[in-house]
Coordinates of C-alpha atoms in Angstrom, one line a residue:
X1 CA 0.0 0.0 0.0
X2 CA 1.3 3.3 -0.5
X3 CA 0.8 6.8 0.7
X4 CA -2.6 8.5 0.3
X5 CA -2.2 12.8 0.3
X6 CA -4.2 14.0 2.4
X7 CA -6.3 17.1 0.6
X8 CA -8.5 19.3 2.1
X9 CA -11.6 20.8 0.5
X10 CA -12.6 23.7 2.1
X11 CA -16.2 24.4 0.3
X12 CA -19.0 26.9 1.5
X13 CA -21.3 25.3 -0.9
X14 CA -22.0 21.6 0.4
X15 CA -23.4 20.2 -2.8
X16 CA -20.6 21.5 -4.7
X17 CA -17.7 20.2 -1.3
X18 CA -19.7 17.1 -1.2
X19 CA -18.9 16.3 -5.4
X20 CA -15.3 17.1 -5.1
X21 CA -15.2 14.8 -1.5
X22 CA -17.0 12.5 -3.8
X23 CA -14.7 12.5 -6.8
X24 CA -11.1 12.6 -4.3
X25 CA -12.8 9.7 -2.1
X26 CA -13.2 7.6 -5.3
X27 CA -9.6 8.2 -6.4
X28 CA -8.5 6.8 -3.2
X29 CA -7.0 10.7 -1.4
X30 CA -7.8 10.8 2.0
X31 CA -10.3 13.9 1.9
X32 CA -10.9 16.3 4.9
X33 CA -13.6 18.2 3.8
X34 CA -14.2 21.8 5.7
X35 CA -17.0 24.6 5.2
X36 CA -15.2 28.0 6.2
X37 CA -12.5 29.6 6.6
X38 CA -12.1 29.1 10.4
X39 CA -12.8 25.4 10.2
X40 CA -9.8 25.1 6.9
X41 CA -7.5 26.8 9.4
X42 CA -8.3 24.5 12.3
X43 CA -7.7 21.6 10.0
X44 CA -4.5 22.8 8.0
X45 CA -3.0 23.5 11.9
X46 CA -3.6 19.7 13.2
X47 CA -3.6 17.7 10.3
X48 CA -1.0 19.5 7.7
X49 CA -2.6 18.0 4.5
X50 CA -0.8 18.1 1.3
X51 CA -2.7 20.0 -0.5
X52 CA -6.2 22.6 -0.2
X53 CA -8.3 22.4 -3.0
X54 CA -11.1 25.7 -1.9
X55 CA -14.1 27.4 -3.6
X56 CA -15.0 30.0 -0.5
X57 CA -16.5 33.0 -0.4
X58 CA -14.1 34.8 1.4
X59 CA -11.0 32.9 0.3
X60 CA -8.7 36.0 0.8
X61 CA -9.2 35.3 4.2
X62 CA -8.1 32.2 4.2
X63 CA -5.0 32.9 2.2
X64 CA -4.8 36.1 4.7
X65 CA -4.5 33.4 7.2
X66 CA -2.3 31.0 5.4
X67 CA 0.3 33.6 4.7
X68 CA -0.1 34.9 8.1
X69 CA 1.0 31.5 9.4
X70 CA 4.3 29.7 8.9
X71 CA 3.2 26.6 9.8
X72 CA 0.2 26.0 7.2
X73 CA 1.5 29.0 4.6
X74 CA 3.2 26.4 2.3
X75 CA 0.6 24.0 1.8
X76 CA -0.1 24.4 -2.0
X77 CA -3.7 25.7 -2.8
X78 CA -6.1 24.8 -5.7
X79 CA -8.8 27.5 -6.2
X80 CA -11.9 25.9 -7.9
X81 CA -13.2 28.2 -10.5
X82 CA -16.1 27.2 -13.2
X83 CA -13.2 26.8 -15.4
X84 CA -11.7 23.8 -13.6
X85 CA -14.0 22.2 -11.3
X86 CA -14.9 19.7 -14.0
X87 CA -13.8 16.1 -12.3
X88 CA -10.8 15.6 -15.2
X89 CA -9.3 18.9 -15.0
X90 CA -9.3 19.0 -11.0
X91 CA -7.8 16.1 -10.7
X92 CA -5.2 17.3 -13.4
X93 CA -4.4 20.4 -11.5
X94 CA -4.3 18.2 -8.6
X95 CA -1.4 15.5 -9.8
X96 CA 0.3 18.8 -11.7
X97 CA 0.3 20.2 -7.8
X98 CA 1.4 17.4 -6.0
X99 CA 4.3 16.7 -8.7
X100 CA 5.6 20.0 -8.4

């Protein structure tokens, strides 16, 4: 067995966080899925996933809060836009991240 990334999908929308958990799940990531800001921050400080993938409202604040932070402020970020949320190309942008 080898390692599973851990990703976190910090969604304000729970349809739309509940797809992308969906789609992760299925590929076999280990998904911590989170529903604002303050809940992504919690997470990212006791877990340390590999890698955010967000679509939040207020996502400045949560890169506010990233940057602000040493200790989460290099976990590589995905923001989900209607121009990549389709399942291929987030999980493209997601192996591109995770190679880099």
């Amino acid at each position: 067995m080898g390692y599973s990334p851990l990703i976190l999908v910090a969604d304000d929308d729970a349809e739309a966080g509940a797809r992308c958990v969906a789609i992760l799940a299925r590929l076999r990531f280990a998904v911590a899925p989170c529903h604002s800001v303050e809940e992504a921050v919690k997470v990212m400080e006791t877990l340390r996933p590999t890698l955010i993938v967000a679509r939040l409202r207020d996502e400045p604040a949560l890169r506010a809060q990233m940057t602000a932070n040493p200790a989460i402020g290099n976990i590589p970020l995905i923001t989900l836009t209607s121009e990549n949320d389709a399942p291929q190309l987030l999980i493209e942008a997601i192996r591109e991240k995770l190679r880099g």
